[in-house]
mmCIF file of C-alpha atoms in Angstrom:
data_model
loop_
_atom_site.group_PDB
_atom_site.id
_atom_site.type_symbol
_atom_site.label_atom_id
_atom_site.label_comp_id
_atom_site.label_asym_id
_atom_site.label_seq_id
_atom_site.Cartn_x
_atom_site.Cartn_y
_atom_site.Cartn_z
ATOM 1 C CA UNK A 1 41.908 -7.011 12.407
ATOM 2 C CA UNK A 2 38.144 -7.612 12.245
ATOM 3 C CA UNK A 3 35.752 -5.103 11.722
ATOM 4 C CA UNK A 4 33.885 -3.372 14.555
ATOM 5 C CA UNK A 5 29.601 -4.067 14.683
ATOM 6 C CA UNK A 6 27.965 -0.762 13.321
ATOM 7 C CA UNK A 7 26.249 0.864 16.327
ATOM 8 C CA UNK A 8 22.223 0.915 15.916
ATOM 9 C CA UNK A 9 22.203 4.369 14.296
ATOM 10 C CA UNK A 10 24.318 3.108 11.919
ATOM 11 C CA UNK A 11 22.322 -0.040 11.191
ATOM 12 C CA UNK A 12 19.558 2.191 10.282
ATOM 13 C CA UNK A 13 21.105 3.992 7.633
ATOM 14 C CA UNK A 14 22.732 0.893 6.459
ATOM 15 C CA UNK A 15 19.515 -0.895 5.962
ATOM 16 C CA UNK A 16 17.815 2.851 4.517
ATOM 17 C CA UNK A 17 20.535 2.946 2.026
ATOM 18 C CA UNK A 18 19.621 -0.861 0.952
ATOM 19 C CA UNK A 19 16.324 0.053 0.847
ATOM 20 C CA UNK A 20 17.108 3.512 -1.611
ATOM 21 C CA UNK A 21 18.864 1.240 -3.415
ATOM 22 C CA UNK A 22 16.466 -2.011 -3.884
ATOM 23 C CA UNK A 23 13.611 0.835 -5.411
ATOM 24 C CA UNK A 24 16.154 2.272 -7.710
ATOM 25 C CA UNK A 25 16.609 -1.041 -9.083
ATOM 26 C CA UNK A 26 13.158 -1.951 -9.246
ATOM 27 C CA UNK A 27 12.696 1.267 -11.212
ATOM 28 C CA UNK A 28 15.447 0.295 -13.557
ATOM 29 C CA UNK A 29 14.587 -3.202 -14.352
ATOM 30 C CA UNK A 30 11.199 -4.220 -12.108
ATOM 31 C CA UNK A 31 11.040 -6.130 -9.385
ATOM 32 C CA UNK A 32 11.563 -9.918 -11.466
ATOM 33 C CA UNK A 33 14.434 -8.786 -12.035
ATOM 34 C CA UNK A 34 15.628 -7.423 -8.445
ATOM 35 C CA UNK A 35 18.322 -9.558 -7.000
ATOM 36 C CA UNK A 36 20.349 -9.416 -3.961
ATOM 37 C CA UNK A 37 23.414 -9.417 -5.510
ATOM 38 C CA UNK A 38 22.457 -6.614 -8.140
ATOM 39 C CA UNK A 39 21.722 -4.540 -4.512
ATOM 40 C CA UNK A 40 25.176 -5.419 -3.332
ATOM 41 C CA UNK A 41 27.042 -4.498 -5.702
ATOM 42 C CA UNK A 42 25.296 -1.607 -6.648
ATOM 43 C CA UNK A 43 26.352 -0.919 -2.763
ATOM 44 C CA UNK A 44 29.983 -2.274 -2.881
ATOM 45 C CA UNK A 45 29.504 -4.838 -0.210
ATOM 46 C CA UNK A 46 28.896 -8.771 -0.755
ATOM 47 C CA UNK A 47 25.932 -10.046 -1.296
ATOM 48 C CA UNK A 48 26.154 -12.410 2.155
ATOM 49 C CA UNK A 49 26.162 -9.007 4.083
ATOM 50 C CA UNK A 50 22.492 -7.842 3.063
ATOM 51 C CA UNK A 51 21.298 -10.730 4.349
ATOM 52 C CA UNK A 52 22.659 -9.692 8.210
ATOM 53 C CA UNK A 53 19.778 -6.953 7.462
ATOM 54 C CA UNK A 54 16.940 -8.163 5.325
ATOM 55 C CA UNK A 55 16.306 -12.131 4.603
ATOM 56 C CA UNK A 56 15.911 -11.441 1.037
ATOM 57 C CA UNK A 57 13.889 -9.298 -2.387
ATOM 58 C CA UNK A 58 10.572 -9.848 -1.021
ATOM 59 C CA UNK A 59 10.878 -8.647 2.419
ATOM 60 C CA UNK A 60 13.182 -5.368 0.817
ATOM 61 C CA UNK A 61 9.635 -5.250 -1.125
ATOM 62 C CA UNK A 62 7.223 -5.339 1.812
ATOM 63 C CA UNK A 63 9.240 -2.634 3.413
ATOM 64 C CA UNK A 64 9.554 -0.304 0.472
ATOM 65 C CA UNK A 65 5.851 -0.386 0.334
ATOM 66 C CA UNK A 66 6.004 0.485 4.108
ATOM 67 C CA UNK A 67 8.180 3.600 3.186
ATOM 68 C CA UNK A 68 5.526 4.558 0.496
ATOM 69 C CA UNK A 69 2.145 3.935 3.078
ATOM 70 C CA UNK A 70 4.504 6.224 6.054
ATOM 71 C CA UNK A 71 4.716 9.259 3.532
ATOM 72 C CA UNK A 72 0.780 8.863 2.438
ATOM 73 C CA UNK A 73 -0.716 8.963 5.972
ATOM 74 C CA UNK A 74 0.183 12.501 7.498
ATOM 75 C CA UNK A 75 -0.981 13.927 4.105
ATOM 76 C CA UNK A 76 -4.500 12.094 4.193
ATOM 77 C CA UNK A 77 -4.716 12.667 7.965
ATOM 78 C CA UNK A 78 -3.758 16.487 7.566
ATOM 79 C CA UNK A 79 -6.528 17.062 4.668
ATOM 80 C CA UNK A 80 -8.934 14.499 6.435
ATOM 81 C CA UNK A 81 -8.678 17.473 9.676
ATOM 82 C CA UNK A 82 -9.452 19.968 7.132
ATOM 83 C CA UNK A 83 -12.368 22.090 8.296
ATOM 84 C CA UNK A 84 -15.287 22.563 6.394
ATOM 85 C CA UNK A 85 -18.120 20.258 4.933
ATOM 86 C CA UNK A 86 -17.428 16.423 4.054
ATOM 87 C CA UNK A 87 -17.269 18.306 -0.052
ATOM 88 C CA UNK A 88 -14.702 20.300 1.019
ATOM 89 C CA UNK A 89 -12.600 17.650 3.314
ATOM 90 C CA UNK A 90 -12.723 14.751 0.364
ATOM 91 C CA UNK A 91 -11.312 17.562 -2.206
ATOM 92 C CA UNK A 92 -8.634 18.334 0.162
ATOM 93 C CA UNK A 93 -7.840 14.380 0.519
ATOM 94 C CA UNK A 94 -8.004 13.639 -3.025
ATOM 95 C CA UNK A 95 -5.738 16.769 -3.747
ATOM 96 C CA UNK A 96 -3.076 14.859 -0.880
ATOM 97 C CA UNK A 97 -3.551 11.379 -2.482
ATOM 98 C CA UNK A 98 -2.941 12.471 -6.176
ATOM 99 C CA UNK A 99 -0.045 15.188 -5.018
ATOM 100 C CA UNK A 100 1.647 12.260 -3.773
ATOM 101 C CA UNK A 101 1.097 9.989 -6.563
ATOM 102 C CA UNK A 102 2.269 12.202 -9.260
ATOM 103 C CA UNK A 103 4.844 13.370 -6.971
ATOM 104 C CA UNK A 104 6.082 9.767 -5.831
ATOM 105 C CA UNK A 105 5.203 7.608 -9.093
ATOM 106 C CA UNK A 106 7.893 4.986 -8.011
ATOM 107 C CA UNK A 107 6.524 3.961 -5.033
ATOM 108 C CA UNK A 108 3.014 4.537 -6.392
ATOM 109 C CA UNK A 109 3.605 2.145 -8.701
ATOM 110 C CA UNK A 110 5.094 -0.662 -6.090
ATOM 111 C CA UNK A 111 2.265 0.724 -3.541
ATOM 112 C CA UNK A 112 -0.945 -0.079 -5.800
ATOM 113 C CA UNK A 113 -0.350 -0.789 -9.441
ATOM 114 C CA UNK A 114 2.350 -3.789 -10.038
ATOM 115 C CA UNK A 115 0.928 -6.912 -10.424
ATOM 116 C CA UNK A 116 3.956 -9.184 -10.160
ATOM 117 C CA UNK A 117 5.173 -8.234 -6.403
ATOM 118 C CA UNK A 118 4.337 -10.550 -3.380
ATOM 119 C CA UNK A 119 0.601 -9.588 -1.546
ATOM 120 C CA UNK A 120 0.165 -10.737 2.002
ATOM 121 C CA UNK A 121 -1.733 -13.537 1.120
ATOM 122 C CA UNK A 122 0.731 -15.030 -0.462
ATOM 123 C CA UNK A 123 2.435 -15.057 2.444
ATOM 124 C CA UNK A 124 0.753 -16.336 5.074
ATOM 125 C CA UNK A 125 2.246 -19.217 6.718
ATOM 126 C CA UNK A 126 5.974 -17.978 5.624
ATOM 127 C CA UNK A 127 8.378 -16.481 7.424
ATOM 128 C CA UNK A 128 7.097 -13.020 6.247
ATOM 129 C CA UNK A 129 3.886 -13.144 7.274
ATOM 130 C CA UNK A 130 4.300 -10.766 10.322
ATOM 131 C CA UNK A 131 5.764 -8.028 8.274
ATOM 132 C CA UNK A 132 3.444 -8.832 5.641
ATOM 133 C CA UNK A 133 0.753 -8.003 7.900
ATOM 134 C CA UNK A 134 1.925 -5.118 9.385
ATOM 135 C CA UNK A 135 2.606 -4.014 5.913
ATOM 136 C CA UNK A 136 -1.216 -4.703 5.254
ATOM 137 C CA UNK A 137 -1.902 -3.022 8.199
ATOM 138 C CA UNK A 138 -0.326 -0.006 7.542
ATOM 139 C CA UNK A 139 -1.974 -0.090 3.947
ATOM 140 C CA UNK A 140 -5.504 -0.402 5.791
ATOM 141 C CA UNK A 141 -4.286 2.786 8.087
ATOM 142 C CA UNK A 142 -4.493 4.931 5.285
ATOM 143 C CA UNK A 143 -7.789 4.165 4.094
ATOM 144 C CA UNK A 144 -9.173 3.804 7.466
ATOM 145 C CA UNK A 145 -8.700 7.807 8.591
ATOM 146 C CA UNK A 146 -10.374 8.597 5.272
ATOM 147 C CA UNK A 147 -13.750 6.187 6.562
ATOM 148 C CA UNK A 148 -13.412 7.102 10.038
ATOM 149 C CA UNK A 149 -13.663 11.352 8.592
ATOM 150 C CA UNK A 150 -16.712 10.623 6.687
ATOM 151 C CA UNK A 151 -18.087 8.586 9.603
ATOM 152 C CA UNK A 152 -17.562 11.877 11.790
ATOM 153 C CA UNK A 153 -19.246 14.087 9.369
ATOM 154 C CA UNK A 154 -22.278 11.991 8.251
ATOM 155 C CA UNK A 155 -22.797 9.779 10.986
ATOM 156 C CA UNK A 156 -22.862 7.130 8.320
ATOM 157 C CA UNK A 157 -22.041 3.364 9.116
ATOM 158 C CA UNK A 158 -19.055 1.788 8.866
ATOM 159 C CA UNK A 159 -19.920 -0.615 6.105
ATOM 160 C CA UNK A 160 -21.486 2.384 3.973
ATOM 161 C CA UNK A 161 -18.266 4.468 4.640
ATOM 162 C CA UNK A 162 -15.792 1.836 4.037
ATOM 163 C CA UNK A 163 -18.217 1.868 0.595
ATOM 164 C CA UNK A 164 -17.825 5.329 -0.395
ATOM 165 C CA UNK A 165 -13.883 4.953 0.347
ATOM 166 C CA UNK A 166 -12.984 2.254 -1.696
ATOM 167 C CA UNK A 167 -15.062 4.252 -4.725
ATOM 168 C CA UNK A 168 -13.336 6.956 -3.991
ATOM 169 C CA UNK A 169 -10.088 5.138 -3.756
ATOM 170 C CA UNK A 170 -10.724 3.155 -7.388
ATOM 171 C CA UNK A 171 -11.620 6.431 -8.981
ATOM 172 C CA UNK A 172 -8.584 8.002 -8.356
ATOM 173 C CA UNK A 173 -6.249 5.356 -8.409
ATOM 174 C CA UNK A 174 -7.394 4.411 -11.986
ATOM 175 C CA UNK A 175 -6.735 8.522 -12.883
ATOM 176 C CA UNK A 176 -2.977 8.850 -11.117
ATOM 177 C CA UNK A 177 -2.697 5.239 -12.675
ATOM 178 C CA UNK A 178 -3.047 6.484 -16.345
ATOM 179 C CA UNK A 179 -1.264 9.753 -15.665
ATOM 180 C CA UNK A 180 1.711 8.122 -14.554
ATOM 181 C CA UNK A 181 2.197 5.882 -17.694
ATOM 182 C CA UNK A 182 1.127 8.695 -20.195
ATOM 183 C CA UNK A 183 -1.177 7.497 -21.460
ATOM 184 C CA UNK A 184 -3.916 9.975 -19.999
ATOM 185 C CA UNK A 185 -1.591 12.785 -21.871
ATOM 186 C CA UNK A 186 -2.349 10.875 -25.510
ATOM 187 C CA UNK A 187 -5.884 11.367 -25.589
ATOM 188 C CA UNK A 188 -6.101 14.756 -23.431
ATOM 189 C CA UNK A 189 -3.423 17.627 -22.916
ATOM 190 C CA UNK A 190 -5.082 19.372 -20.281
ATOM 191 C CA UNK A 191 -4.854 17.139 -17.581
ATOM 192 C CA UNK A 192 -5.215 19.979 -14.969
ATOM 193 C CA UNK A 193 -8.446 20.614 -16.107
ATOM 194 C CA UNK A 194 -9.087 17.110 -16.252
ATOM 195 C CA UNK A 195 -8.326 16.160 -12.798
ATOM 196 C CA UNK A 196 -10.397 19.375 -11.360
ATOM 197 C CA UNK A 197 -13.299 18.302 -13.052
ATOM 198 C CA UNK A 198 -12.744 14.576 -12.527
ATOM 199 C CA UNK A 199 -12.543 15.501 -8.380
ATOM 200 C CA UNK A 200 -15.372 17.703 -8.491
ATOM 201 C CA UNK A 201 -17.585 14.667 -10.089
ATOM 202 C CA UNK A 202 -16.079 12.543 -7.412
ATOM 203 C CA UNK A 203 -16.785 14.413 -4.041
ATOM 204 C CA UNK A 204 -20.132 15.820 -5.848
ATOM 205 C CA UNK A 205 -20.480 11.935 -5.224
ATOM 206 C CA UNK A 206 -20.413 11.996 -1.338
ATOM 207 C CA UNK A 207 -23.303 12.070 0.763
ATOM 208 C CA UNK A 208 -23.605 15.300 3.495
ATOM 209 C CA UNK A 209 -24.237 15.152 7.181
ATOM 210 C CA UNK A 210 -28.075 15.573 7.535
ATOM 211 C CA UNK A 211 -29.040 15.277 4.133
ATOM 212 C CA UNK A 212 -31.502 12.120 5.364
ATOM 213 C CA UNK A 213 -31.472 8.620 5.997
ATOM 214 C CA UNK A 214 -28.889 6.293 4.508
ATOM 215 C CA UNK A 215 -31.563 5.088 2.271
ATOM 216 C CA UNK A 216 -32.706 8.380 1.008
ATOM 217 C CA UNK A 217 -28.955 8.992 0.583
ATOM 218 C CA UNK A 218 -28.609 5.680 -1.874
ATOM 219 C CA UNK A 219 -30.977 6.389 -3.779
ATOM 220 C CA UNK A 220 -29.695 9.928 -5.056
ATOM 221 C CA UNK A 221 -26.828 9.085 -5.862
#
């Protein structure tokens, strides 16, 4: 007697539990060594049935990292809506950003710090190009409600904004980065009064709304 087709709810949580179980793996052994067969049989099923849900380890990859971008967004969007000065907004988003990435190292590692996973342009012109893109799309999502709240509160351009964000953004992700592997604890034990003072040095870095012209602005800090 042949098996009845899942209904769609059930092809959700199918392809969730795939999904669970491709980043557990990638945890385990890294993504080189990520197979579809490993996934299968982690799952009990054959290996020719993951491929009636997902074509294969890199696009399981590009929507792991989707996963990780989905969880990210509210929380930089909540503390971006934070009232209060652009100071006090940019603490609140770089408390979100590094809550998550201490909180979620996994997928902050697949999200922005391993070198040997597939990048959008490696794709282009493949068969996963479109959800390459919309992976890259989401990614850009992120950072783009962080340049649009500084926009808001400094009237600054978009070129100088996207500036300040991807400082921002380099700062921190080279402090969660060296949490996350320990090696931040071998050379200083009190990382919570690291991280406050690293922050404050960060926003203390941010221009304020009517604190001059863009110029003026560049040239204090």
């Amino acid at each position: 007697m042949s098996k009845l087709p899942r209904r769609p709810e059930e092809i959700e949580v199918f392809k969730g539990k795939i999904l669970d179980t491709a980043l557990l793996l990638i945890i385990e052994g890294g993504f080189d060594k990520l197979s579809m067969r490993k996934i299968a049989s982690r799952l009990g099923v054959t290996h020719a049935t993951l491929y009636n849900y997902y074509t294969g380890k890199d696009e399981l990859y590009f929507h792991i990292r989707l996963r990780g971008f989905e969880k990210l967004y509210p929380l930089l969007q909540e503390a971006v809506n934070t009232a209060g000065s652009l100071h006090d907004k940019m603490h609140a988003v770089s408390s979100a950003y590094i809550g998550f990435g201490l909180g979620f190292p996994d997928y902050y590692d697949i999200m922005f710090t391993n070198r040997k996973v597939p990048k959008y342009h490696d794709c282009i012109g493949t068969a996963l190009e479109p959800i390459a893109r919309y992976e890259k799309e989401t990614d850009l999502k992120n950072l783009g409600v962080i340049v649009e709240g500084i926009m808001r509160s400094t009237g600054m351009e978009l070129s100088e904004a996207r500036y300040f964000t991807i400082r921002w953004w380099s700062g921190l992700n080279g402090i969660v980065s060296l949490l996350n592997s320990g090696l931040m604890r071998e050379v200083e034990e009190n990382t919570e009064e690291l991280l406050r003072r690293y922050v404050d040095d960060l926003c203390g870095h941010f221009p304020y709304a009517g604190s001059g012209s863009q110029q003026d602005r560049r040239r204090r800090l």
